[in-house]
PDB file of C-alpha atoms in Angstrom:
ATOM      1  CA  HIS A  15      95.166  96.630  64.594  1.00  0.00           C
ATOM      2  CA  PRO A  16      92.508  96.785  61.852  1.00  0.00           C
ATOM      3  CA  ASN A  17      92.418  92.973  61.494  1.00  0.00           C
ATOM      4  CA  CYS A  18      92.188  92.106  65.187  1.00  0.00           C
ATOM      5  CA  ASP A  19      88.430  91.465  64.965  1.00  0.00           C
ATOM      6  CA  LYS A  20      89.081  88.915  62.196  1.00  0.00           C
ATOM      7  CA  THR A  21      91.909  87.134  64.018  1.00  0.00           C
ATOM      8  CA  ASP A  22      91.387  83.853  65.853  1.00  0.00           C
ATOM      9  CA  PHE A  23      92.944  84.220  69.325  1.00  0.00           C
ATOM     10  CA  SER A  24      91.412  81.015  70.705  1.00  0.00           C
ATOM     11  CA  SER A  25      94.796  79.275  71.055  1.00  0.00           C
ATOM     12  CA  MET A  26      96.304  82.187  73.006  1.00  0.00           C
ATOM     13  CA  ARG A  27      96.478  81.453  76.738  1.00  0.00           C
ATOM     14  CA  GLN A  28      98.255  84.514  78.125  1.00  0.00           C
ATOM     15  CA  VAL A  29      99.920  87.797  77.261  1.00  0.00           C
ATOM     16  CA  ILE A  30     102.838  89.017  79.356  1.00  0.00           C
ATOM     17  CA  TYR A  31     103.707  92.668  78.945  1.00  0.00           C
ATOM     18  CA  GLY A  32     106.074  95.052  80.666  1.00  0.00           C
ATOM     19  CA  ALA A  33     108.374  98.075  80.474  1.00  0.00           C
ATOM     20  CA  SER A  34     105.462 100.343  81.382  1.00  0.00           C
ATOM     21  CA  PRO A  35     101.708  99.904  81.744  1.00  0.00           C
ATOM     22  CA  ILE A  36      99.523  99.823  78.648  1.00  0.00           C
ATOM     23  CA  ALA A  37      97.004 102.651  78.236  1.00  0.00           C
ATOM     24  CA  GLU A  38      93.835 101.556  80.034  1.00  0.00           C
ATOM     25  CA  ASP A  39      91.505 101.760  77.031  1.00  0.00           C
ATOM     26  CA  THR A  40      93.962  99.765  74.887  1.00  0.00           C
ATOM     27  CA  LEU A  41      94.411  97.158  77.612  1.00  0.00           C
ATOM     28  CA  VAL A  42      90.663  96.730  78.165  1.00  0.00           C
ATOM     29  CA  LYS A  43      90.114  96.283  74.425  1.00  0.00           C
ATOM     30  CA  ALA A  44      93.009  93.802  74.140  1.00  0.00           C
ATOM     31  CA  ILE A  45      91.672  91.704  77.031  1.00  0.00           C
ATOM     32  CA  ASP A  46      88.216  91.709  75.462  1.00  0.00           C
ATOM     33  CA  VAL A  47      89.409  90.889  71.936  1.00  0.00           C
ATOM     34  CA  MET A  48      92.021  88.269  72.860  1.00  0.00           C
ATOM     35  CA  GLY A  49      90.015  86.639  75.643  1.00  0.00           C
ATOM     36  CA  CYS A  50      93.049  85.367  77.554  1.00  0.00           C
ATOM     37  CA  ASP A  51      94.967  86.127  80.740  1.00  0.00           C
ATOM     38  CA  PHE A  52      97.145  89.241  80.896  1.00  0.00           C
ATOM     39  CA  TRP A  53     100.173  89.598  83.192  1.00  0.00           C
ATOM     40  CA  GLN A  54     101.995  92.903  83.776  1.00  0.00           C
ATOM     41  CA  VAL A  55     105.644  92.633  84.864  1.00  0.00           C
ATOM     42  CA  TYR A  56     108.072  95.283  86.040  1.00  0.00           C
ATOM     43  CA  GLY A  57     111.796  94.769  86.331  1.00  0.00           C
ATOM     44  CA  LEU A  58     115.049  95.621  84.649  1.00  0.00           C
ATOM     45  CA  THR A  59     117.872  93.726  83.023  1.00  0.00           C
ATOM     46  CA  GLU A  60     119.850  94.334  86.216  1.00  0.00           C
ATOM     47  CA  THR A  61     117.116  92.575  88.231  1.00  0.00           C
ATOM     48  CA  THR A  62     116.869  89.697  85.724  1.00  0.00           C
ATOM     49  CA  GLY A  63     113.451  91.049  84.787  1.00  0.00           C
ATOM     50  CA  LEU A  64     112.087  90.495  88.281  1.00  0.00           C
ATOM     51  CA  GLY A  65     110.539  93.188  90.419  1.00  0.00           C
ATOM     52  CA  THR A  66     106.763  93.150  90.424  1.00  0.00           C
ATOM     53  CA  THR A  67     103.928  91.381  88.662  1.00  0.00           C
ATOM     54  CA  MET A  68     100.210  91.975  88.290  1.00  0.00           C
ATOM     55  CA  ASP A  69      98.312  88.763  87.716  1.00  0.00           C
ATOM     56  CA  PRO A  70      95.178  88.298  85.597  1.00  0.00           C
ATOM     57  CA  LYS A  71      92.678  88.653  88.472  1.00  0.00           C
ATOM     58  CA  ASP A  72      93.843  92.241  88.997  1.00  0.00           C
ATOM     59  CA  HIS A  73      93.271  93.112  85.336  1.00  0.00           C
ATOM     60  CA  ALA A  74      89.528  93.552  85.896  1.00  0.00           C
ATOM     61  CA  PRO A  75      88.856  97.228  85.060  1.00  0.00           C
ATOM     62  CA  GLU A  76      86.497  97.650  88.024  1.00  0.00           C
ATOM     63  CA  LYS A  77      89.422  97.006  90.405  1.00  0.00           C
ATOM     64  CA  GLY A  78      91.088 100.219  89.210  1.00  0.00           C
ATOM     65  CA  LYS A  79      94.589  98.706  88.998  1.00  0.00           C
ATOM     66  CA  LEU A  80      95.224  98.727  85.253  1.00  0.00           C
ATOM     67  CA  ARG A  81      97.963 101.382  85.549  1.00  0.00           C
ATOM     68  CA  SER A  82      99.711  99.373  88.263  1.00  0.00           C
ATOM     69  CA  CYS A  83     102.792  97.206  87.846  1.00  0.00           C
ATOM     70  CA  GLY A  84     101.432  94.873  90.519  1.00  0.00           C
ATOM     71  CA  LYS A  85     103.056  93.595  93.691  1.00  0.00           C
ATOM     72  CA  PRO A  86     106.599  92.399  94.389  1.00  0.00           C
ATOM     73  CA  TYR A  87     107.504  88.880  93.275  1.00  0.00           C
ATOM     74  CA  PRO A  88     107.945  86.302  96.039  1.00  0.00           C
ATOM     75  CA  ARG A  89     111.366  86.670  97.712  1.00  0.00           C
ATOM     76  CA  VAL A  90     111.866  90.085  96.075  1.00  0.00           C
ATOM     77  CA  GLU A  91     111.691  93.246  98.173  1.00  0.00           C
ATOM     78  CA  VAL A  92     110.639  96.552  96.648  1.00  0.00           C
ATOM     79  CA  LYS A  93     110.711  99.962  98.322  1.00  0.00           C
ATOM     80  CA  VAL A  94     110.124 103.537  97.277  1.00  0.00           C
ATOM     81  CA  VAL A  95     112.625 105.965  98.796  1.00  0.00           C
ATOM     82  CA  ASP A  96     113.341 109.688  98.771  1.00  0.00           C
ATOM     83  CA  GLN A  97     116.671 111.323  97.858  1.00  0.00           C
ATOM     84  CA  ASP A  98     117.914 110.746 101.417  1.00  0.00           C
ATOM     85  CA  ASN A  99     117.106 107.029 101.186  1.00  0.00           C
ATOM     86  CA  ASN A 100     114.109 107.253 103.551  1.00  0.00           C
ATOM     87  CA  GLU A 101     111.305 104.823 102.767  1.00  0.00           C
ATOM     88  CA  LEU A 102     108.242 106.769 101.658  1.00  0.00           C
ATOM     89  CA  PRO A 103     104.656 106.216 102.786  1.00  0.00           C
ATOM     90  CA  VAL A 104     101.804 105.092 100.548  1.00  0.00           C
ATOM     91  CA  GLY A 105     101.080 107.503  97.699  1.00  0.00           C
ATOM     92  CA  GLU A 106     104.356 109.447  97.819  1.00  0.00           C
ATOM     93  CA  VAL A 107     106.539 109.335  94.699  1.00  0.00           C
ATOM     94  CA  GLY A 108     110.204 108.428  94.990  1.00  0.00           C
ATOM     95  CA  GLU A 109     112.812 106.129  93.477  1.00  0.00           C
ATOM     96  CA  ILE A 110     111.956 102.436  93.181  1.00  0.00           C
ATOM     97  CA  ILE A 111     114.629 100.170  94.670  1.00  0.00           C
ATOM     98  CA  ILE A 112     114.707  96.360  94.492  1.00  0.00           C
ATOM     99  CA  LYS A 113     116.455  93.717  96.594  1.00  0.00           C
ATOM    100  CA  GLY A 114     116.673  89.962  96.105  1.00  0.00           C
ATOM    101  CA  LYS A 115     118.811  87.155  94.763  1.00  0.00           C
ATOM    102  CA  CYS A 116     117.707  88.249  91.294  1.00  0.00           C
ATOM    103  CA  ILE A 117     119.910  91.365  91.406  1.00  0.00           C
ATOM    104  CA  MET A 118     122.986  91.350  89.191  1.00  0.00           C
ATOM    105  CA  LYS A 119     126.451  91.136  90.725  1.00  0.00           C
ATOM    106  CA  GLY A 120     127.486  94.376  89.028  1.00  0.00           C
ATOM    107  CA  TYR A 121     128.324  96.134  85.794  1.00  0.00           C
ATOM    108  CA  TRP A 122     131.343  94.721  83.971  1.00  0.00           C
ATOM    109  CA  ASN A 123     134.481  96.720  84.770  1.00  0.00           C
ATOM    110  CA  ASN A 124     132.478  99.680  86.073  1.00  0.00           C
ATOM    111  CA  PRO A 125     132.965 100.020  89.827  1.00  0.00           C
ATOM    112  CA  GLU A 126     131.638 103.607  89.847  1.00  0.00           C
ATOM    113  CA  ALA A 127     128.290 102.541  88.365  1.00  0.00           C
ATOM    114  CA  ASN A 128     128.151  99.596  90.775  1.00  0.00           C
ATOM    115  CA  ALA A 129     128.722 101.879  93.764  1.00  0.00           C
ATOM    116  CA  GLU A 130     125.911 104.181  92.612  1.00  0.00           C
ATOM    117  CA  SER A 131     123.353 101.545  91.672  1.00  0.00           C
ATOM    118  CA  ILE A 132     123.825  98.796  94.287  1.00  0.00           C
ATOM    119  CA  VAL A 133     123.854  99.925  97.907  1.00  0.00           C
ATOM    120  CA  ASN A 134     123.515  97.408 100.763  1.00  0.00           C
ATOM    121  CA  ASP A 135     122.198  94.836  98.260  1.00  0.00           C
ATOM    122  CA  TRP A 136     119.458  97.232  97.056  1.00  0.00           C
ATOM    123  CA  PHE A 137     119.418  98.041  93.341  1.00  0.00           C
ATOM    124  CA  TYR A 138     118.496 101.670  92.648  1.00  0.00           C
ATOM    125  CA  THR A 139     116.427 101.565  89.457  1.00  0.00           C
ATOM    126  CA  GLY A 140     116.309 105.260  88.633  1.00  0.00           C
ATOM    127  CA  ASP A 141     112.568 104.796  88.071  1.00  0.00           C
ATOM    128  CA  ALA A 142     110.036 106.960  89.858  1.00  0.00           C
ATOM    129  CA  GLY A 143     107.031 105.306  91.455  1.00  0.00           C
ATOM    130  CA  TYR A 144     104.765 104.918  94.463  1.00  0.00           C
ATOM    131  CA  PHE A 145     102.811 102.259  96.351  1.00  0.00           C
ATOM    132  CA  ASP A 146      99.060 102.295  96.863  1.00  0.00           C
ATOM    133  CA  GLU A 147      97.352 101.145 100.074  1.00  0.00           C
ATOM    134  CA  HIS A 148      97.236  97.529  98.771  1.00  0.00           C
ATOM    135  CA  ALA A 149     101.017  97.314  98.103  1.00  0.00           C
ATOM    136  CA  ASN A 150     100.631  97.717  94.321  1.00  0.00           C
ATOM    137  CA  ILE A 151     103.376  99.777  92.727  1.00  0.00           C
ATOM    138  CA  TYR A 152     102.832 102.408  90.046  1.00  0.00           C
ATOM    139  CA  THR A 153     105.512 103.985  87.871  1.00  0.00           C
ATOM    140  CA  LYS A 154     105.261 107.743  87.507  1.00  0.00           C
ATOM    141  CA  LEU A 155     106.307 110.349  84.965  1.00  0.00           C
ATOM    142  CA  ARG A 156     109.222 112.571  85.823  1.00  0.00           C
ATOM    143  CA  TYR A 157     111.342 114.995  83.891  1.00  0.00           C
ATOM    144  CA  ILE A 158     115.130 115.046  83.564  1.00  0.00           C
ATOM    145  CA  VAL A 159     117.181 117.794  81.969  1.00  0.00           C
ATOM    146  CA  ASP A 160     120.492 116.558  80.594  1.00  0.00           C
ATOM    147  CA  GLU A 161     122.812 118.483  78.304  1.00  0.00           C
ATOM    148  CA  GLU A 162     120.093 120.758  76.872  1.00  0.00           C
ATOM    149  CA  LEU A 163     117.648 117.910  76.317  1.00  0.00           C
ATOM    150  CA  LEU A 164     114.406 117.467  78.207  1.00  0.00           C
ATOM    151  CA  PHE A 165     113.344 113.873  78.838  1.00  0.00           C
ATOM    152  CA  GLU A 166     109.968 112.641  79.995  1.00  0.00           C
ATOM    153  CA  VAL A 167     110.436 109.408  81.894  1.00  0.00           C
ATOM    154  CA  SER A 168     107.875 106.712  82.576  1.00  0.00           C
ATOM    155  CA  GLY A 169     109.185 103.388  83.780  1.00  0.00           C
ATOM    156  CA  ASP A 170     112.381 102.422  81.981  1.00  0.00           C
ATOM    157  CA  PHE A 171     111.847 104.443  78.849  1.00  0.00           C
ATOM    158  CA  PRO A 172     112.551 108.157  78.605  1.00  0.00           C
ATOM    159  CA  ARG A 173     111.589 110.120  75.541  1.00  0.00           C
ATOM    160  CA  ILE A 174     112.878 113.421  74.276  1.00  0.00           C
ATOM    161  CA  ILE A 175     110.051 115.936  74.497  1.00  0.00           C
ATOM    162  CA  ASP A 176     111.922 119.060  73.480  1.00  0.00           C
ATOM    163  CA  LEU A 177     115.064 119.538  71.433  1.00  0.00           C
ATOM    164  CA  PRO A 178     117.197 122.610  70.800  1.00  0.00           C
ATOM    165  CA  ASN A 179     116.160 124.821  67.881  1.00  0.00           C
ATOM    166  CA  GLY A 180     112.494 123.823  68.204  1.00  0.00           C
ATOM    167  CA  VAL A 181     112.947 120.320  66.767  1.00  0.00           C
ATOM    168  CA  GLY A 182     110.571 117.774  68.337  1.00  0.00           C
ATOM    169  CA  MET A 183     110.878 113.991  68.459  1.00  0.00           C
ATOM    170  CA  ASN A 184     107.977 113.000  70.708  1.00  0.00           C
ATOM    171  CA  SER A 185     107.489 109.555  69.235  1.00  0.00           C
ATOM    172  CA  TYR A 186     111.050 108.320  69.666  1.00  0.00           C
ATOM    173  CA  THR A 187     112.171 106.588  72.828  1.00  0.00           C
ATOM    174  CA  ILE A 188     115.805 106.426  73.793  1.00  0.00           C
ATOM    175  CA  ALA A 189     117.507 104.984  76.857  1.00  0.00           C
ATOM    176  CA  ILE A 190     118.938 107.704  79.079  1.00  0.00           C
ATOM    177  CA  SER A 191     122.297 105.981  79.356  1.00  0.00           C
ATOM    178  CA  ALA A 192     122.557 105.961  75.571  1.00  0.00           C
ATOM    179  CA  CYS A 193     121.706 109.657  75.484  1.00  0.00           C
ATOM    180  CA  LYS A 194     124.374 110.525  78.020  1.00  0.00           C
ATOM    181  CA  GLU A 195     127.045 108.508  76.243  1.00  0.00           C
ATOM    182  CA  TYR A 196     126.202 108.923  72.580  1.00  0.00           C
ATOM    183  CA  LEU A 197     124.429 112.234  72.017  1.00  0.00           C
ATOM    184  CA  VAL A 198     127.486 114.098  70.847  1.00  0.00           C
ATOM    185  CA  ASP A 199     125.872 115.848  67.916  1.00  0.00           C
ATOM    186  CA  ILE A 200     122.103 116.116  68.056  1.00  0.00           C
ATOM    187  CA  ASN A 201     121.773 116.502  64.272  1.00  0.00           C
ATOM    188  CA  ASP A 202     123.578 113.197  63.651  1.00  0.00           C
ATOM    189  CA  THR A 203     121.350 111.544  66.275  1.00  0.00           C
ATOM    190  CA  ILE A 204     118.169 112.775  64.610  1.00  0.00           C
ATOM    191  CA  LYS A 205     119.370 111.573  61.202  1.00  0.00           C
ATOM    192  CA  GLY A 206     120.283 108.204  62.720  1.00  0.00           C
ATOM    193  CA  LEU A 207     116.870 107.766  64.319  1.00  0.00           C
ATOM    194  CA  LEU A 208     114.946 108.770  61.227  1.00  0.00           C
TER     195      LEU A 208
END
C-alpha cells in the first residue's frame, strides 16, 4: 500500500494469514515494514481451520520456508496421498488429508459428500501438496477441467484461467464447489462477478 511507510505499526503484535502462502517478496516486505510476528495457517472450514501452522521463527527468509504452510498442529495428523490412498514420500505431490478431533462430523444432509470426503476419520481436502524433509507442507498448483472451464488451483482457491470464446478472468477467484453448482450460464456468471 502506498501509505504503509507512513503507518505506525508499533502496536501490532502479530499477523495471522492463511488460505495460501503470500508471495515471498510481499511477505518479506510486510515483515520488515510491520515489524511483528507472522503466522501462516492452513486448514479448511471442515477442519475448523486447523491443519498446519508456520510460526514466526520459520519466517526468516534465509530458512527458505516462506512458501510453506508449516507443520501439523499438535494432535492433528496430516498426510499426502496418491489416488490409490498410498502415503507419498517427501517431495512427491498428492492430495493433502487431515485427521484429528478438529474434523467436522459431516455435511448437513449430504451423505454422498460425507462418504467421499471423510474416510476412516481422514478428511480429504482436495488440495494438492507435498512435504519437505523437515515435515513442512507446501500447497501446489494443479489444473482441473470442469464443464469447459479450466481452473488453476493453489490451496483452497481455484481461479478460472481460460473461458470459452476467449474470455479471460484471471483475477477472479471462485470456489470449485460454487462453480460446479452455479455455473449454469457463463455469461450471467461473468456479469455477476463484474
